[in-house]
Short mmCIF file of C-alpha atoms and ligand atoms in Angstrom, two decimals:
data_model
loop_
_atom_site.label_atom_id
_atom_site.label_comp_id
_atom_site.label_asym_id
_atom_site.label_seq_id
_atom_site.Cartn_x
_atom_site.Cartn_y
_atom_site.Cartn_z
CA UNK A 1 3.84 5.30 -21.33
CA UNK A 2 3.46 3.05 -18.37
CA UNK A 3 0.35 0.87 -17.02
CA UNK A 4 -0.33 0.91 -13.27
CA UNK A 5 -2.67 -1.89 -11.51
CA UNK A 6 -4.49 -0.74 -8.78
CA UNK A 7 -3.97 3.07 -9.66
CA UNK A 8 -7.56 3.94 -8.27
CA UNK A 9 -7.05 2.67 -4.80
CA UNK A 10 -4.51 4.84 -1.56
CA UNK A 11 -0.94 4.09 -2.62
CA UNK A 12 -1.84 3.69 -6.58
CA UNK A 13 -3.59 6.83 -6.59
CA UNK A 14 -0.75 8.64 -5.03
CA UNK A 15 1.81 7.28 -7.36
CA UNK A 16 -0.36 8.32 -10.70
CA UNK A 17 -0.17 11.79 -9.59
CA UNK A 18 3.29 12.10 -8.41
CA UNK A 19 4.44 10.39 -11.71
CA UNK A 20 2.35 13.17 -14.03
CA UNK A 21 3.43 15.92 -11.76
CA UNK A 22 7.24 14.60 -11.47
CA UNK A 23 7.73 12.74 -14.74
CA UNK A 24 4.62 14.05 -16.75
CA UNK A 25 4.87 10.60 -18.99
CA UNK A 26 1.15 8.75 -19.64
CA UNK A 27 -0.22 5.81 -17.86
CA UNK A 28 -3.08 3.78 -18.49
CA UNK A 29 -4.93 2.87 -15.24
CA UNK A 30 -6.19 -0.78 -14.98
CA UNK A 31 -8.30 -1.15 -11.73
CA UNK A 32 -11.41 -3.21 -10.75
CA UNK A 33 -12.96 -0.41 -8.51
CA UNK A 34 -13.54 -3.03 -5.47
CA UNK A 35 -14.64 -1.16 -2.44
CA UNK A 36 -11.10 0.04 -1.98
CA UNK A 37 -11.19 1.41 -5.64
CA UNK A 38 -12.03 5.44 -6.07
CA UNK A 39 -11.56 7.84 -8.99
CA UNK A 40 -12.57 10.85 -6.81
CA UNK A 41 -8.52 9.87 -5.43
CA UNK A 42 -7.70 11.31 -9.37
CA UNK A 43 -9.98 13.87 -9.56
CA UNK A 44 -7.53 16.34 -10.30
CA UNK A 45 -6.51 14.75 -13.77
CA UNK A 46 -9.75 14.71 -15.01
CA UNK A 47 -9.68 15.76 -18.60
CA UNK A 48 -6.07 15.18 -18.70
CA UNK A 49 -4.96 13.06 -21.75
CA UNK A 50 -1.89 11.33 -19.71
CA UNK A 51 -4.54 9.62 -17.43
CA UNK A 52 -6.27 6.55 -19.21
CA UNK A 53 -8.58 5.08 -17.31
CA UNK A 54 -9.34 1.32 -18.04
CA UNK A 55 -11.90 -0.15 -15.17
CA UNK A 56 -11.26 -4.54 -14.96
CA UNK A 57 -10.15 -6.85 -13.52
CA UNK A 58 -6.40 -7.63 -13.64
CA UNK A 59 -7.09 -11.80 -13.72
CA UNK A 60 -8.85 -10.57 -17.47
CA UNK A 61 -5.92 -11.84 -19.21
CA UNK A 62 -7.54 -10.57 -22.66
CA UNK A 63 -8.32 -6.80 -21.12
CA UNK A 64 -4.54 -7.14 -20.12
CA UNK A 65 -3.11 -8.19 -23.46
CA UNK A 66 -5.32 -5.74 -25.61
CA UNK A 67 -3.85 -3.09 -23.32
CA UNK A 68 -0.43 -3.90 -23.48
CA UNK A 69 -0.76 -4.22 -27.33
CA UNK A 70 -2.31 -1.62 -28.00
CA UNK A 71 -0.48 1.35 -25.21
CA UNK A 72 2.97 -0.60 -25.76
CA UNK A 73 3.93 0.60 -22.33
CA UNK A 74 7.50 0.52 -21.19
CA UNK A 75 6.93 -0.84 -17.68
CA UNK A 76 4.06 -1.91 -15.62
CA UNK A 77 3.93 -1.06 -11.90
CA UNK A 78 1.65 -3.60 -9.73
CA UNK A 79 -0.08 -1.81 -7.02
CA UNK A 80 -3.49 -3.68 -7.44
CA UNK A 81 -3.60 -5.94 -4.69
CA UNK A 82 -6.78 -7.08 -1.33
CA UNK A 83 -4.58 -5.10 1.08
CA UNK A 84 -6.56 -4.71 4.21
CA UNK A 85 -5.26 -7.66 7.18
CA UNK A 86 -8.55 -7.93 8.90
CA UNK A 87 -10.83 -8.12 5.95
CA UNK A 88 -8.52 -11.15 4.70
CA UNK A 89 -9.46 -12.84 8.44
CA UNK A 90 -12.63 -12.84 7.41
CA UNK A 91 -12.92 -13.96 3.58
CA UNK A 92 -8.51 -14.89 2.66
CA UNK A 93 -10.22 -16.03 -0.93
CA UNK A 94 -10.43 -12.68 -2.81
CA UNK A 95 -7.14 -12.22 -1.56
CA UNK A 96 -5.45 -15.49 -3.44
CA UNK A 97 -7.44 -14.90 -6.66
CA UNK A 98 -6.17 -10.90 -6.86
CA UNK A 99 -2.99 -11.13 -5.21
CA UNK A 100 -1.99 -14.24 -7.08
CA UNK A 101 -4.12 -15.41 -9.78
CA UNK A 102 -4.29 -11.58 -10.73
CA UNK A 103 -0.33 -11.21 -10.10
CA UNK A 104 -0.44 -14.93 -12.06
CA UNK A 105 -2.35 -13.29 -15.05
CA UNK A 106 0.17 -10.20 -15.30
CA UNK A 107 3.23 -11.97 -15.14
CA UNK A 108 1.97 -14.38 -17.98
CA UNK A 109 0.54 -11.62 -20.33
CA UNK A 110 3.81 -9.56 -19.68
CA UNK A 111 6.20 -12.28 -20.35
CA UNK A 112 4.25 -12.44 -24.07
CA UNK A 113 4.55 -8.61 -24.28
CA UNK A 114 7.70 -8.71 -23.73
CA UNK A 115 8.77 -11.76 -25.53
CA UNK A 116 7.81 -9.79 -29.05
CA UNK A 117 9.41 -6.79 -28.42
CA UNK A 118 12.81 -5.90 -30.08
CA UNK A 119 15.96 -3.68 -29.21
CA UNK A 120 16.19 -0.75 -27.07
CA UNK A 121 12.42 -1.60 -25.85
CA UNK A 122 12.99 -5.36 -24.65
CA UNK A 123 16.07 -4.03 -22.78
CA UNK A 124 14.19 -1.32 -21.09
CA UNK A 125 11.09 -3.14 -20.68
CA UNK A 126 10.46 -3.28 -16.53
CA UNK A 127 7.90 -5.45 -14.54
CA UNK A 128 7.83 -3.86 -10.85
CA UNK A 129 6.05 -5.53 -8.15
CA UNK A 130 4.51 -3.34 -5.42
CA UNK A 131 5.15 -5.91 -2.30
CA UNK A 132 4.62 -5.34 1.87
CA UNK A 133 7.19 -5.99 4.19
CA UNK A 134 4.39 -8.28 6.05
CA UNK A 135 5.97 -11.17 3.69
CA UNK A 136 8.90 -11.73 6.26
CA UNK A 137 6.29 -12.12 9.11
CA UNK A 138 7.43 -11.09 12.47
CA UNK A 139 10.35 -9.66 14.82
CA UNK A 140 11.33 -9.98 18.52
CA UNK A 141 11.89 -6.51 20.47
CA UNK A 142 15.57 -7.24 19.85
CA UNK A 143 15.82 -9.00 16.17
CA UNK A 144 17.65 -6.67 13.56
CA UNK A 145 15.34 -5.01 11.11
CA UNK A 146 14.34 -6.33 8.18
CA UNK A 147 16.88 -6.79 5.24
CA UNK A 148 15.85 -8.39 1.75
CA UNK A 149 17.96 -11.47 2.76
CA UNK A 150 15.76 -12.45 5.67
CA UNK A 151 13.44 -15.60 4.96
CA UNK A 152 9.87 -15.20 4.24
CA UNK A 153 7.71 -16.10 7.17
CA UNK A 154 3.65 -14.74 6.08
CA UNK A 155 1.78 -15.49 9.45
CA UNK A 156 -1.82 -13.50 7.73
CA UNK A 157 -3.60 -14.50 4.52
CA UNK A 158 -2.79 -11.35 3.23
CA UNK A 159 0.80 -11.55 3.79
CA UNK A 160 0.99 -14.97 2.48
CA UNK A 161 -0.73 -13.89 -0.85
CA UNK A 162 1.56 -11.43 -1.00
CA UNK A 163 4.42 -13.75 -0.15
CA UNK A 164 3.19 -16.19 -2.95
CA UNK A 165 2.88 -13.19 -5.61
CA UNK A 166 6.91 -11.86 -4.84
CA UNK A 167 7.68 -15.66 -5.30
CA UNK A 168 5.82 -16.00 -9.22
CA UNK A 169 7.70 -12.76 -9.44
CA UNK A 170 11.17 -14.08 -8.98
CA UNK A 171 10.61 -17.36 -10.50
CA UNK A 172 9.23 -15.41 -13.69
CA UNK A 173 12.37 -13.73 -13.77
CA UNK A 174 14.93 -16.59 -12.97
CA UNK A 175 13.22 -18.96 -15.46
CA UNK A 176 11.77 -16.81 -17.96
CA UNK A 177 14.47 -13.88 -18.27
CA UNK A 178 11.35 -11.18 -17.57
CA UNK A 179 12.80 -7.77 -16.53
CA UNK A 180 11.33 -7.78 -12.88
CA UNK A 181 12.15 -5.75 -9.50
CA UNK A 182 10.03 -5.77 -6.28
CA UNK A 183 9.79 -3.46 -3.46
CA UNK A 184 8.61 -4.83 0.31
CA UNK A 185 7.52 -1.45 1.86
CA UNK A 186 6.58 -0.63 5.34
CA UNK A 187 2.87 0.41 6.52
CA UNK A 188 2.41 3.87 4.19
CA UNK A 189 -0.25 7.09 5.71
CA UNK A 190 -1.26 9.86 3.80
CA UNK A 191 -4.04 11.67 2.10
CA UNK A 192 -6.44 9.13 0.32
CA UNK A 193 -6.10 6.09 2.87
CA UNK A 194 -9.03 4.21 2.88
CA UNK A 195 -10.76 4.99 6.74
CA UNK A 196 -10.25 1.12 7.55
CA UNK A 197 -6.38 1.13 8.05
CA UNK A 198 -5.63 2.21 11.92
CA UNK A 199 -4.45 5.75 10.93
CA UNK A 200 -7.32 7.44 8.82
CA UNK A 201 -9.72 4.92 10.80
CA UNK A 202 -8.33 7.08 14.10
CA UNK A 203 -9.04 10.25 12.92
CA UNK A 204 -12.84 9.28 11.10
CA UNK A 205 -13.33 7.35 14.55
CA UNK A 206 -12.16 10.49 16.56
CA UNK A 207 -13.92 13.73 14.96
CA UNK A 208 -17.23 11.46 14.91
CA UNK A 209 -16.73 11.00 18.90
CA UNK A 210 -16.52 6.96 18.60
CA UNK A 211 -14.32 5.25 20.33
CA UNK A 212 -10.23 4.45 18.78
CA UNK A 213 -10.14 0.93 19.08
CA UNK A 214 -6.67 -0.64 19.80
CA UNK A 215 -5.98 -4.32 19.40
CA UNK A 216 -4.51 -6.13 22.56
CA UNK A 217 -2.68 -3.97 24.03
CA UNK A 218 -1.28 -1.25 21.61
CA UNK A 219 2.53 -2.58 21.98
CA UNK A 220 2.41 -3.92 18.10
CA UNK A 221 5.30 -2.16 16.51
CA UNK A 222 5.11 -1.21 12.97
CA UNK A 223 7.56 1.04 10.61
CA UNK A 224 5.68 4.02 9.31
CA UNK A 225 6.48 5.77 5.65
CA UNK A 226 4.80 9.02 3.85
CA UNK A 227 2.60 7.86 1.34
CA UNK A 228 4.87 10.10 -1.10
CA UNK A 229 7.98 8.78 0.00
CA UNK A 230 6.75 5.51 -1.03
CA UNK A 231 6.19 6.72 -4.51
CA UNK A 232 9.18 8.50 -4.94
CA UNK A 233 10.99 5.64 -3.84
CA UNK A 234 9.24 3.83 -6.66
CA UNK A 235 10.19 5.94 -9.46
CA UNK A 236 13.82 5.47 -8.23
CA UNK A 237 13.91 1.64 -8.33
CA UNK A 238 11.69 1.72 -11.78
CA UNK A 239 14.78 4.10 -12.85
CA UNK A 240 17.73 2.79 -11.62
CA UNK A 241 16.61 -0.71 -10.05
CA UNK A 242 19.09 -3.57 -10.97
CA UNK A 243 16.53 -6.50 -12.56
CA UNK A 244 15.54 -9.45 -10.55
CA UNK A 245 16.84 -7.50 -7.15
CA UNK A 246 14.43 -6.94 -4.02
CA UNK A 247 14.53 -3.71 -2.36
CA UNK A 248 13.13 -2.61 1.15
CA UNK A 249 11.75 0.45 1.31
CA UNK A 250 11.06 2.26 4.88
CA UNK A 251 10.95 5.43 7.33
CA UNK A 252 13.24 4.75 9.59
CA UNK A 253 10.42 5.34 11.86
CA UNK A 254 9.11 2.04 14.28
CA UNK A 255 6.48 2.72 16.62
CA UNK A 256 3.93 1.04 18.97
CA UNK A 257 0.41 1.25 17.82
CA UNK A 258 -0.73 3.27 21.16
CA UNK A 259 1.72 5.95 20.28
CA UNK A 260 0.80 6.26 16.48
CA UNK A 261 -2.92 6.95 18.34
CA UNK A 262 -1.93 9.44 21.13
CA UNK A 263 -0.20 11.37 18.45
CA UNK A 264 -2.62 11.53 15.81
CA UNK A 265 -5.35 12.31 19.24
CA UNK A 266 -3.02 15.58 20.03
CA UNK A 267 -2.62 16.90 16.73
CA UNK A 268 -6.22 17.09 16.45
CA UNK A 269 -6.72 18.72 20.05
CA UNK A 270 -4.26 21.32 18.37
CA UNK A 271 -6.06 21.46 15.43
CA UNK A 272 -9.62 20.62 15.76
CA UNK A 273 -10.58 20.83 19.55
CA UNK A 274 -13.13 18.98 20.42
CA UNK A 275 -15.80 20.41 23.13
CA UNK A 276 -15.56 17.39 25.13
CA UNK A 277 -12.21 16.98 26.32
CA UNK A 278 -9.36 15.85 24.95
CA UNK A 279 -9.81 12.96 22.03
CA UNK A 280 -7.67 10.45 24.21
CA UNK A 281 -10.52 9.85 26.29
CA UNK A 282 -11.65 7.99 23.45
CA UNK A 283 -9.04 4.91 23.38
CA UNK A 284 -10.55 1.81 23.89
CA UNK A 285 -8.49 -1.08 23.89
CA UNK A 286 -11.04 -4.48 22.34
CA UNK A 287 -9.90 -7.87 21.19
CA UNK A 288 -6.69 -8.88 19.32
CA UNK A 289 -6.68 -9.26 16.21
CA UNK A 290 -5.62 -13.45 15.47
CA UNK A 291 -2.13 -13.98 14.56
CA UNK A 292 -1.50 -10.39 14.63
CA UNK A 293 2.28 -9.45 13.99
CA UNK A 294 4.18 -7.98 16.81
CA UNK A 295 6.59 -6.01 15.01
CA UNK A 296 7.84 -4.70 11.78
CA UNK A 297 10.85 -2.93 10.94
CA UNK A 298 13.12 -2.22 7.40
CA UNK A 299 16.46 -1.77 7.11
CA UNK A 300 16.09 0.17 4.25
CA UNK A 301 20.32 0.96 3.44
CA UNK A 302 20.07 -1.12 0.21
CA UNK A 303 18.02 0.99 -1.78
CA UNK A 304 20.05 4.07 0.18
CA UNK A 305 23.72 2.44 -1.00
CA UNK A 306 22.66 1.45 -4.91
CA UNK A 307 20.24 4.41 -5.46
CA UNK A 308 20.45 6.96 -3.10
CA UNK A 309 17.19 7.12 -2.05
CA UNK A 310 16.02 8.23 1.61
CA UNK A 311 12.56 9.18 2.67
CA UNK A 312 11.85 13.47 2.63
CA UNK A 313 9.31 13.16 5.55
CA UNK A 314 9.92 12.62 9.30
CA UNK A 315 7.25 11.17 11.25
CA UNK A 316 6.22 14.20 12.36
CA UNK A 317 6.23 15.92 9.39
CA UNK A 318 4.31 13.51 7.33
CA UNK A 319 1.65 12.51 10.30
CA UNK A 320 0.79 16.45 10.82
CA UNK A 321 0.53 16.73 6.89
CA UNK A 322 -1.96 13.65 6.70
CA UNK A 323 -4.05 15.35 9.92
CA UNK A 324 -4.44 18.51 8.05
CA UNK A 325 -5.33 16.79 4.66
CA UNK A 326 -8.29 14.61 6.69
CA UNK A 327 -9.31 17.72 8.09
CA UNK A 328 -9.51 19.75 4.88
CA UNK A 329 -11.14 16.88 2.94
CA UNK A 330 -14.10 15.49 5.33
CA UNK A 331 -16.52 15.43 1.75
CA UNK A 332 -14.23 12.44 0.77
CA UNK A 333 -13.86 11.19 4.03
CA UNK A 334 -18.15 10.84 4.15
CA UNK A 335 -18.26 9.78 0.30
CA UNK A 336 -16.19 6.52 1.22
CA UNK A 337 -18.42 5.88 4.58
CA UNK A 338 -20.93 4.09 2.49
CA UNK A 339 -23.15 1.25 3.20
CA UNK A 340 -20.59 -1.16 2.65
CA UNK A 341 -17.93 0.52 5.01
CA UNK A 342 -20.59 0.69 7.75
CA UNK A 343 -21.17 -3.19 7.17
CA UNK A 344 -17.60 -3.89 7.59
CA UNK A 345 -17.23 -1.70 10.54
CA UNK A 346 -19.86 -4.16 12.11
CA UNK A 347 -18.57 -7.11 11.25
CA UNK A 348 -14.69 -6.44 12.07
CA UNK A 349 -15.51 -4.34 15.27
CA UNK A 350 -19.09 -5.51 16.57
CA UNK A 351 -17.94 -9.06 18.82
CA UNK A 352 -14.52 -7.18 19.29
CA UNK A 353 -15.32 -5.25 22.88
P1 NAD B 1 -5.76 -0.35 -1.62
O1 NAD B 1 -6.54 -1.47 -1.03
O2 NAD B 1 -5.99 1.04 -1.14
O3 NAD B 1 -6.00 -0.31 -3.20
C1 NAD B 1 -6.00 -1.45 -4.00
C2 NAD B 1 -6.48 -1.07 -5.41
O4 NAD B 1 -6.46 -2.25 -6.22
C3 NAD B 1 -7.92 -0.55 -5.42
O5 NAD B 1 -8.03 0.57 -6.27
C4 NAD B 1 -8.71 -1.73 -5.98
O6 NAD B 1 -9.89 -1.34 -6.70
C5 NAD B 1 -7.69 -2.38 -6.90
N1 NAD B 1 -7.96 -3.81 -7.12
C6 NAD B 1 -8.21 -4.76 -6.17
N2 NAD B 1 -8.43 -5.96 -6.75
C7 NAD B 1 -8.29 -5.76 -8.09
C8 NAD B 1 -8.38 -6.62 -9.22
N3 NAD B 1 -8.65 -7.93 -9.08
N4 NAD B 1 -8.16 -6.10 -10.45
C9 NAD B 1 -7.89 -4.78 -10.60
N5 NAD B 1 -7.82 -3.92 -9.58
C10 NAD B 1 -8.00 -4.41 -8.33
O7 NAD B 1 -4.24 -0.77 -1.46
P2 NAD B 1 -2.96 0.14 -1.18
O8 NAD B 1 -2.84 0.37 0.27
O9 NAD B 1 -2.95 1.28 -2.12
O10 NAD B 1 -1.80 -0.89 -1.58
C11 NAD B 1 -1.31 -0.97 -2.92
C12 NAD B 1 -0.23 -2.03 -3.02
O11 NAD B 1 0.83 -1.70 -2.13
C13 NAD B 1 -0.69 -3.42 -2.62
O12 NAD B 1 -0.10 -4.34 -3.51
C14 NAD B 1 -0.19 -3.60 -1.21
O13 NAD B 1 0.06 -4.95 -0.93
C15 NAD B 1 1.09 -2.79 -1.26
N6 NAD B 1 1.53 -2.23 0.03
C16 NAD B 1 0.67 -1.48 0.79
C17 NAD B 1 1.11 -0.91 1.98
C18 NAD B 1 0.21 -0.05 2.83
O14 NAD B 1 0.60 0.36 3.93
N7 NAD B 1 -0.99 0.30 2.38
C19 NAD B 1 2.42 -1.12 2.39
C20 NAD B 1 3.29 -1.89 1.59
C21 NAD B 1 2.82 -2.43 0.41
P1 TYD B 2 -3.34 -1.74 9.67
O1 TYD B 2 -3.50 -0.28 9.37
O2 TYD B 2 -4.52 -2.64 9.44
O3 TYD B 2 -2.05 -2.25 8.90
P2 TYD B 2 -1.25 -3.67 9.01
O4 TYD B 2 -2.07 -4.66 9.73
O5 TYD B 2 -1.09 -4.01 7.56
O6 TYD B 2 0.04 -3.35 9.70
O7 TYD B 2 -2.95 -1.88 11.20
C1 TYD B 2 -1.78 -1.26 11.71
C2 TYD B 2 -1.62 -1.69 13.15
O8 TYD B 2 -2.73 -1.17 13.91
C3 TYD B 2 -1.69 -3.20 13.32
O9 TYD B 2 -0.78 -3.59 14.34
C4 TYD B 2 -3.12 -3.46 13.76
C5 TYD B 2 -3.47 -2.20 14.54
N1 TYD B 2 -4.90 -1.81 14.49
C6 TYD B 2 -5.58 -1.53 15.70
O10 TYD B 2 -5.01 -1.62 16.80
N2 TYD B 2 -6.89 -1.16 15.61
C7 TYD B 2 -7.57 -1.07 14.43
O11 TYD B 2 -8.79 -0.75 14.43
C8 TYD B 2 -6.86 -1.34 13.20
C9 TYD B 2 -7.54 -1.24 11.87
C10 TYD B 2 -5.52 -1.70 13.30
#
């Protein structure tokens, strides 16, 4: 079996059930449950042996040890992570103690795993470390894309957390021998994104009639990727990864914020009309965001050349998937509006216009 950090939260959640559907191996699910955290994203494996849930923290080094001793899993994959830019503005320190006192804690309880196993399962045994390409900070309109040679520049908290974590991931390999292999991915979509990244928040913002608010002026370039291209492109590096390498993982797919917006506003005047005019009216451009990247882009060709893998979705086929999924599951969409989401609507978007 395998344990997965973080498997309760968008990209984690994703990955569990693409790895039972595709692979149909068990996992044991270590995950806090912060505000980010929901098991309604697995409610389809409820009842299902292959799905152990185990809610902690992942800086509980004894939770992690009796878990590993007891499951004997053959790999871990890291996914549990603060990943959300603006909340790490506002409070960076539950973004050092997960990202790297947590990543800290796994490494160390790993490396003792690891260190008594014998044979064919110390050989196998993998560590892989779900990373963002945020860690190499920020391009010009002209600078190449993003290869795993570039140097890390973090401009956010978050990215420098995350920066800090793939760093006590190399050094734990180059020092300490453990089997490791990260991934820096572009910004994911898909069904089970928590409404306070700019792409679910869009469409909650939109079929409530509030306005679609757009840092500066909507020109920030990011690469997008299908949630599920992500996750595929995980299993493939867990498979065939070469230890202690780096791999970018992307869509091929750059685009300015404003257009990510006017797209996602004219699927849903295809598919949802809305009585009052067309859901562009709605785009309201507030205050930028501090330090915020102007572009991101992956030249994703490594993990292409050494494992063949390429993502299955287009933008366009992956955005209008994610549209319809919103629109068919509005029940989860209202469970995760709770209290706390409306209190950190207010505080990240109330001195904004
Ligand atoms: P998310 O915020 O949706 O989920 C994070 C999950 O981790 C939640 O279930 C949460 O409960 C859990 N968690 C948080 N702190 C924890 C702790 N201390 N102990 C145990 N569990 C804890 O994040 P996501 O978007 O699914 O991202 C997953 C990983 O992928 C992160 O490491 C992130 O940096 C990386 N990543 C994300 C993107 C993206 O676009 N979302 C892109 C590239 C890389
Ligand atoms: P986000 O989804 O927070 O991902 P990240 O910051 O990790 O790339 O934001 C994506 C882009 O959208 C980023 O350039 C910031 C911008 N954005 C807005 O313009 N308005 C918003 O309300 C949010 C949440 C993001």
């Amino acid at each position: 079996m395998i344990l997965v950090t973080g498997g309760a939260g968008f990209i984690g959640a994703n990955f569990i059930l693409d790895w039972i559907a595709a692979v149909g191996e068990p996992v044991v699910n270590l995950d806090k449950l912060t505000y980010a955290g929901n098991l309604e994203n697995l409610a389809a494996l409820e009842g299902d042996a292959r799905h152990i849930f185990v809610r902690d923290d992942i800086c509980a080094r004894a939770t992690v040890d009796a878990l590993l001793a007891q499951h004997r899993p053959r790999a871990i994959v890291h996914f549990a992570a603060e990943s959300h830019v603006d909340r790490s503005i506002h409070g960076p320190g539950e973004f050092m103690r997960t990202n790297v006192e947590g990543t800290f804690t796994l490494l160390e309880a790993a490396r003792a795993y690891w260190g008594g196993l014998a044979g064919a399962e110390r050989e196998n045994f993998r560590f892989l470390h779900v990373s963002t390409d945020e860690v190499y900070g920020s391009l010009g309109p002209k600078d190449p894309p993003f290869a795993e040679t570039n140097p890390y520049e973090p401009n956010s908290p978050y990215s420098a957390s995350k920066a800090a974590s793939d760093h006590l991931v190399r050094a734990w390999h180059h020092t300490y021998g453990l089997p490791v292999v990260t991934t820096n991915c572009s910004n994911n979509y898909g069904p089970f994104q928590f409404p306070e990244k700019l792409i679910p928040l869009v469409m909650a913002n939109a079929l409530a009639g509030k306005p679609l608010p757009i840092y500066g002026d909507g020109m920030n370039v990011r690469d997008w990727l299908y949630v599920g291209d992500h996750c595929a492109a995980i299993r493939t590096v867990l498979a065939g990864g070469r230890v202690g390498e780096t791999y970018n993982v992307g869509g091929w797919n750059e685009m300015p914020n404003l257009t990510i917006v006017k797209t996602i506003c004219a699927l849903l005047d295809e598919m949802k009309p809305d009585a009052g005019g067309r859901y562009e009216r709605l785009v309201t451009f507030v205050a930028d965001r501090p330090g915020h990247d102007r572009r991101y882009a992956i030249d994703a060709r490594k993990i292409e050349r050494e494992l063949g893998w390429r993502p299955a979705e287009t933008f366009e086929t992956g955005i209008r998937k994610t549209v319809r999924w919103y629109l068919e599951h509005q029940d989860w969409v209202a469970h995760v509006q709770s209290g706390a989401y409306r209190e950190w609507v207010r505080k990240n978007y109330g001195d904004r216009e």
